[in-house]
PDB file of C-alpha atoms in Angstrom:
ATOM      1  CA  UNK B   1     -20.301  45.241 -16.770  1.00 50.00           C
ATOM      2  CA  UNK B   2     -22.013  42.983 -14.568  1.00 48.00           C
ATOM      3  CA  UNK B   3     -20.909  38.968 -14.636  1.00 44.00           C
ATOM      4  CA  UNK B   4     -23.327  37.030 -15.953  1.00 43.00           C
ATOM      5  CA  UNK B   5     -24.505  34.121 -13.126  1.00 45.00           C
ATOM      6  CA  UNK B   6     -22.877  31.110 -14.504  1.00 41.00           C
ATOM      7  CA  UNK B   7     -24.910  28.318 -12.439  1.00 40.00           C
ATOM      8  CA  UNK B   8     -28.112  27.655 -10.051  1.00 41.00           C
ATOM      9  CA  UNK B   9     -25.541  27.388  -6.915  1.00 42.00           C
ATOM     10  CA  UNK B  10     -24.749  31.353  -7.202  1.00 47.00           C
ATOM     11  CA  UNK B  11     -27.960  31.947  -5.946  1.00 45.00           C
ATOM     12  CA  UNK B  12     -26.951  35.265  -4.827  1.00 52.00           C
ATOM     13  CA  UNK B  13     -30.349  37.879  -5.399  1.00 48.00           C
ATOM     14  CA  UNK B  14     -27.828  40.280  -7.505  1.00 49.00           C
ATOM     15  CA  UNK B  15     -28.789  43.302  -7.738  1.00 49.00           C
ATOM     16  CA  UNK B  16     -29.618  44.299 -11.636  1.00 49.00           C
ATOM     17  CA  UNK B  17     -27.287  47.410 -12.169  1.00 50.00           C
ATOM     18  CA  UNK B  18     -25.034  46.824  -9.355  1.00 51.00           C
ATOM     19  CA  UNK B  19     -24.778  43.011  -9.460  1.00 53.00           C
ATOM     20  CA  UNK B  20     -24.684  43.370  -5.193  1.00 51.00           C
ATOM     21  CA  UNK B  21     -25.537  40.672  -3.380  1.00 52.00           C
ATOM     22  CA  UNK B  22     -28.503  40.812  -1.522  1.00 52.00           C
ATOM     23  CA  UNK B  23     -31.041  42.840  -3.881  1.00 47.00           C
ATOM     24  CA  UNK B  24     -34.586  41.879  -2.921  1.00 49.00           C
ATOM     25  CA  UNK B  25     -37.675  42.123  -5.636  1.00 46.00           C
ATOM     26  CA  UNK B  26     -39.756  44.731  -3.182  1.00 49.00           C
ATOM     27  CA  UNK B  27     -37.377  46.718  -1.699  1.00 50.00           C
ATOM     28  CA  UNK B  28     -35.273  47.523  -5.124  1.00 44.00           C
ATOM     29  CA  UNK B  29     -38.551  47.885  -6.741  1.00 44.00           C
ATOM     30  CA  UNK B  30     -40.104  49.567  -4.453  1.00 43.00           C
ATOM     31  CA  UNK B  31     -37.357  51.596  -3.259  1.00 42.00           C
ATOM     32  CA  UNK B  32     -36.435  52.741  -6.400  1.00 39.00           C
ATOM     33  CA  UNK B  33     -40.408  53.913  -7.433  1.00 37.00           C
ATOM     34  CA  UNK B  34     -39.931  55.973  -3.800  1.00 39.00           C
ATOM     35  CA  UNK B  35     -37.061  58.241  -5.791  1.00 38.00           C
ATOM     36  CA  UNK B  36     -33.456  58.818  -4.894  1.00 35.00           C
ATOM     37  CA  UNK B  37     -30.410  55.854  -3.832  1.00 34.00           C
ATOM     38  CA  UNK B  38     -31.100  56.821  -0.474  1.00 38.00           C
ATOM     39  CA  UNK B  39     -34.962  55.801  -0.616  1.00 39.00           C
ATOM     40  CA  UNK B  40     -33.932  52.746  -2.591  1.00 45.00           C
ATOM     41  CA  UNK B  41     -31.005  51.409  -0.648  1.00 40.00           C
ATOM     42  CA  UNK B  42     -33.077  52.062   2.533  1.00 42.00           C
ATOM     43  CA  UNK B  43     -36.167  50.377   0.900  1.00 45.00           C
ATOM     44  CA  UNK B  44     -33.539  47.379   0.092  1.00 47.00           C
ATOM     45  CA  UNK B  45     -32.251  47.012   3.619  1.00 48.00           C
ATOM     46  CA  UNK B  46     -35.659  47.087   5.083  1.00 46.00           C
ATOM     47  CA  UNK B  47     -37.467  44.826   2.765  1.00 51.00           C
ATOM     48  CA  UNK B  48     -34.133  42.591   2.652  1.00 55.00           C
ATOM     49  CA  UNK B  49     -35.980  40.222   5.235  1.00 68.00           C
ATOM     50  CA  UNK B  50     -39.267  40.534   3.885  1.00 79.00           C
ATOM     51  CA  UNK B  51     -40.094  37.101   1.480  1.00 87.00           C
ATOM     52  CA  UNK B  52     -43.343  38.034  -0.545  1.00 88.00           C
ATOM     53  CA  UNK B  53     -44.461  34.446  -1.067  1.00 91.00           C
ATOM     54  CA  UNK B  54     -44.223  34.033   2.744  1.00 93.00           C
ATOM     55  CA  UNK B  55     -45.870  36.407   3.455  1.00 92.00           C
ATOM     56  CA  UNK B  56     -48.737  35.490   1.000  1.00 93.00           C
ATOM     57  CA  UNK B  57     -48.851  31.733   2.489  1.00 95.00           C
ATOM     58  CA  UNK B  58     -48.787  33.553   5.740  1.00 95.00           C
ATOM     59  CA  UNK B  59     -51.667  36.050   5.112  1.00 95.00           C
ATOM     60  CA  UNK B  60     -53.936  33.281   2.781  1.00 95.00           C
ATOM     61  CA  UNK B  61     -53.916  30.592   5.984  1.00 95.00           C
ATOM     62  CA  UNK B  62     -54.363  33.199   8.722  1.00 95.00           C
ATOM     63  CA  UNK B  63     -57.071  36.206   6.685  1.00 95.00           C
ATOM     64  CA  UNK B  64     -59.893  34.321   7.911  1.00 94.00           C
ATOM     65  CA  UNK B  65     -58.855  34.413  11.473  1.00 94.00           C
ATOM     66  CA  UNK B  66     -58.604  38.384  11.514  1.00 95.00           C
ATOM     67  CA  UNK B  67     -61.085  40.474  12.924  1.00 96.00           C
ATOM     68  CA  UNK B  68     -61.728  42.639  10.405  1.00 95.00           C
ATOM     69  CA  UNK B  69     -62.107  40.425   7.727  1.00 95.00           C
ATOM     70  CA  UNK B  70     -66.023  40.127   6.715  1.00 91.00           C
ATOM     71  CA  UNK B  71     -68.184  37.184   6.573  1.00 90.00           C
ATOM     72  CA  UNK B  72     -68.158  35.333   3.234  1.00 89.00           C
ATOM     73  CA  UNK B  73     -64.962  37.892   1.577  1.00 90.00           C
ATOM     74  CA  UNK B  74     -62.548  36.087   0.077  1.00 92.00           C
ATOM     75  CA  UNK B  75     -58.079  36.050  -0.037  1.00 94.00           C
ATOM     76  CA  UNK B  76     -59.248  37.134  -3.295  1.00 92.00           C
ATOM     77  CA  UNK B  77     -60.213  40.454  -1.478  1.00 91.00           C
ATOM     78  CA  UNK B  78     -57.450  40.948   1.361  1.00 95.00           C
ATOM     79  CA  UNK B  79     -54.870  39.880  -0.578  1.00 95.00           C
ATOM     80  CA  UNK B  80     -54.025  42.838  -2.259  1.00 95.00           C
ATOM     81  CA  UNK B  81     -54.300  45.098   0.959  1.00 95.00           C
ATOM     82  CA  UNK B  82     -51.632  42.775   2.762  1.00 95.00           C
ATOM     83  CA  UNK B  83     -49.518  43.333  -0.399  1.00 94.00           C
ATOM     84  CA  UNK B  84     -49.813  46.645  -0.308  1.00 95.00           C
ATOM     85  CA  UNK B  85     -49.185  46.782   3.377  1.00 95.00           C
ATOM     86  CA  UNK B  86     -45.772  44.957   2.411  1.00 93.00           C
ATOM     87  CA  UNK B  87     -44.792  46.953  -0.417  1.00 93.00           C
ATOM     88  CA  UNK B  88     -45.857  50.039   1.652  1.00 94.00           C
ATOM     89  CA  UNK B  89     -43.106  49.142   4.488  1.00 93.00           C
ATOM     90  CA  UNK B  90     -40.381  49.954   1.379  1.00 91.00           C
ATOM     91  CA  UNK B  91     -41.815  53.154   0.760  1.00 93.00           C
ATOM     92  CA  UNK B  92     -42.168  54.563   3.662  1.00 93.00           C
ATOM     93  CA  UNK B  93     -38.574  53.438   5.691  1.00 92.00           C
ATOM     94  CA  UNK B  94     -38.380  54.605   9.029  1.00 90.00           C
ATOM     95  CA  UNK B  95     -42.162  55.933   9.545  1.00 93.00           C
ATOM     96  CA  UNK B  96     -44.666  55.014  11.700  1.00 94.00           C
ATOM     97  CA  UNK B  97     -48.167  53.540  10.298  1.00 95.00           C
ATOM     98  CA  UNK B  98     -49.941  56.956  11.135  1.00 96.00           C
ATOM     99  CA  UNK B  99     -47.443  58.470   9.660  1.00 96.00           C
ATOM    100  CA  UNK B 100     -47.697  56.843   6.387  1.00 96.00           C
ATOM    101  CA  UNK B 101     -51.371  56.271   6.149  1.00 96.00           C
ATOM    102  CA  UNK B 102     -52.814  59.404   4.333  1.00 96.00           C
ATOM    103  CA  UNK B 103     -50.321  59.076   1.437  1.00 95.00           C
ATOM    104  CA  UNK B 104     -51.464  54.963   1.428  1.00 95.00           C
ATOM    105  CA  UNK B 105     -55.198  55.934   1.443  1.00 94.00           C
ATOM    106  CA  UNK B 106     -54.722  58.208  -1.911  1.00 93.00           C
ATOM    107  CA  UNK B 107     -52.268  55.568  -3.379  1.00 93.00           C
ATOM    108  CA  UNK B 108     -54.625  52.547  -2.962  1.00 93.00           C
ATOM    109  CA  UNK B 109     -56.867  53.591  -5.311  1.00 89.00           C
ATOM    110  CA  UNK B 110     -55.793  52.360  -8.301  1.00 85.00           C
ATOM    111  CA  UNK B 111     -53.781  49.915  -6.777  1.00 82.00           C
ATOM    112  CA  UNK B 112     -56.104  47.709  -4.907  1.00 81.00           C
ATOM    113  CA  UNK B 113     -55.852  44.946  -8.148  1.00 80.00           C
ATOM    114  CA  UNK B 114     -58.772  42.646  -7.246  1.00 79.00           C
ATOM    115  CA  UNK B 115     -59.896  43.809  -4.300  1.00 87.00           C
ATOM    116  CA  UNK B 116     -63.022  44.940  -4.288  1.00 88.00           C
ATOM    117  CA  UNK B 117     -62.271  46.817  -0.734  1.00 92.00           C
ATOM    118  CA  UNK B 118     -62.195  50.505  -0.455  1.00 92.00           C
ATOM    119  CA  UNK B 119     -59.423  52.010   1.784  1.00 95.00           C
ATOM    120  CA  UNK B 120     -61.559  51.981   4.879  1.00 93.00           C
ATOM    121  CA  UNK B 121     -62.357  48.399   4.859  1.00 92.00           C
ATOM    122  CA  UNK B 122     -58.280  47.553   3.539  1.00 95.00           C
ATOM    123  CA  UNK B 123     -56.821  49.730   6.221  1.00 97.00           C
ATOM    124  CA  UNK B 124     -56.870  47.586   8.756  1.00 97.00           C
ATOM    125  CA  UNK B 125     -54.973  44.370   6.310  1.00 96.00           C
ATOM    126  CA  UNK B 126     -52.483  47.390   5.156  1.00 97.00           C
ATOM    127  CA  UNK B 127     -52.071  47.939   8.870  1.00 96.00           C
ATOM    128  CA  UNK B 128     -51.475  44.292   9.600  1.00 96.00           C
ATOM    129  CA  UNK B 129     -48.835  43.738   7.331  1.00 96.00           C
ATOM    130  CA  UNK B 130     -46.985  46.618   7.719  1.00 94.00           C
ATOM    131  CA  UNK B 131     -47.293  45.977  11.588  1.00 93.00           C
ATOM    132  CA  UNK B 132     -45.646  42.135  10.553  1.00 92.00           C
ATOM    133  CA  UNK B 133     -43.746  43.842   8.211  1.00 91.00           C
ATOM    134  CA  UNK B 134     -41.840  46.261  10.099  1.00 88.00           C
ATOM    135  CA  UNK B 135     -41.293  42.939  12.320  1.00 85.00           C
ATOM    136  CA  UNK B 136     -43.541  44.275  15.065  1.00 82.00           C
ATOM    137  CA  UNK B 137     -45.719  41.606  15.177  1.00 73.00           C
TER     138      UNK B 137
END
């Protein structure tokens, strides 16, 4: 049985059924949606560095700046691609973009949330946060 957190200082990101410290919303999530404790504990150490409302601060100052991004679209738009590009870098531990893309095309359908983008007008935000992601930008 896991011990309950007694206090704001242990502040520890316990993981749910192990009570680990260290467990991360996206990559337990994620990693365990991917199937299997090796998918989810790789999906944990991957996304362990990866802070979803940073990245979201990141992505809402700097969208505009991109050049894919189209005149008069809104974060309301892109938002959900880099997102998806973030979650996406759980899922797919240890392979490249190309790698991973077909699989992400199908997927974002249906997971695209307010974005009124289709895959070939996301790809490129999906690419970007993977790419930032995976820490290679």
């Amino acid at each position: 049985m896991n011990k309950p957190i007694e206090s704001h200082e242990d502040n520890a990101n316990r993981d749910p059924i192990t009570g680990a410290p260290g467990a991360h919303p996206i990559g337990t999530g994620v990693g365990a949606l991917a199937g299997g404790t090796a998918a989810g504990l790789a999906g944990k150490g991957v996304a362990a560095a990866i802070d979803p409302a940073r990245e979201d601060a990141y992505w809402r100052d700097h969208f505009s700046e991109r050049p894919y991004v189209e005149h008069g679209s809104s974060y309301d738009d892109y938002g959900p691609a880099y997102s998806f590009g973030l979650e996406s870098v759980s899922r797919y531990p240890g392979k490249s973009f190309d790698e991973a893309e077909p699989e992400m095309s199908l997927r974002w359908v249906g997971s695209e949330g307010t974005s009124r983008l289709h895959w070939g007008n996301a790809r490129n935000a999906v690419r970007d946060a993977w790419l930032r992601g995976n820490g290679v930008v």
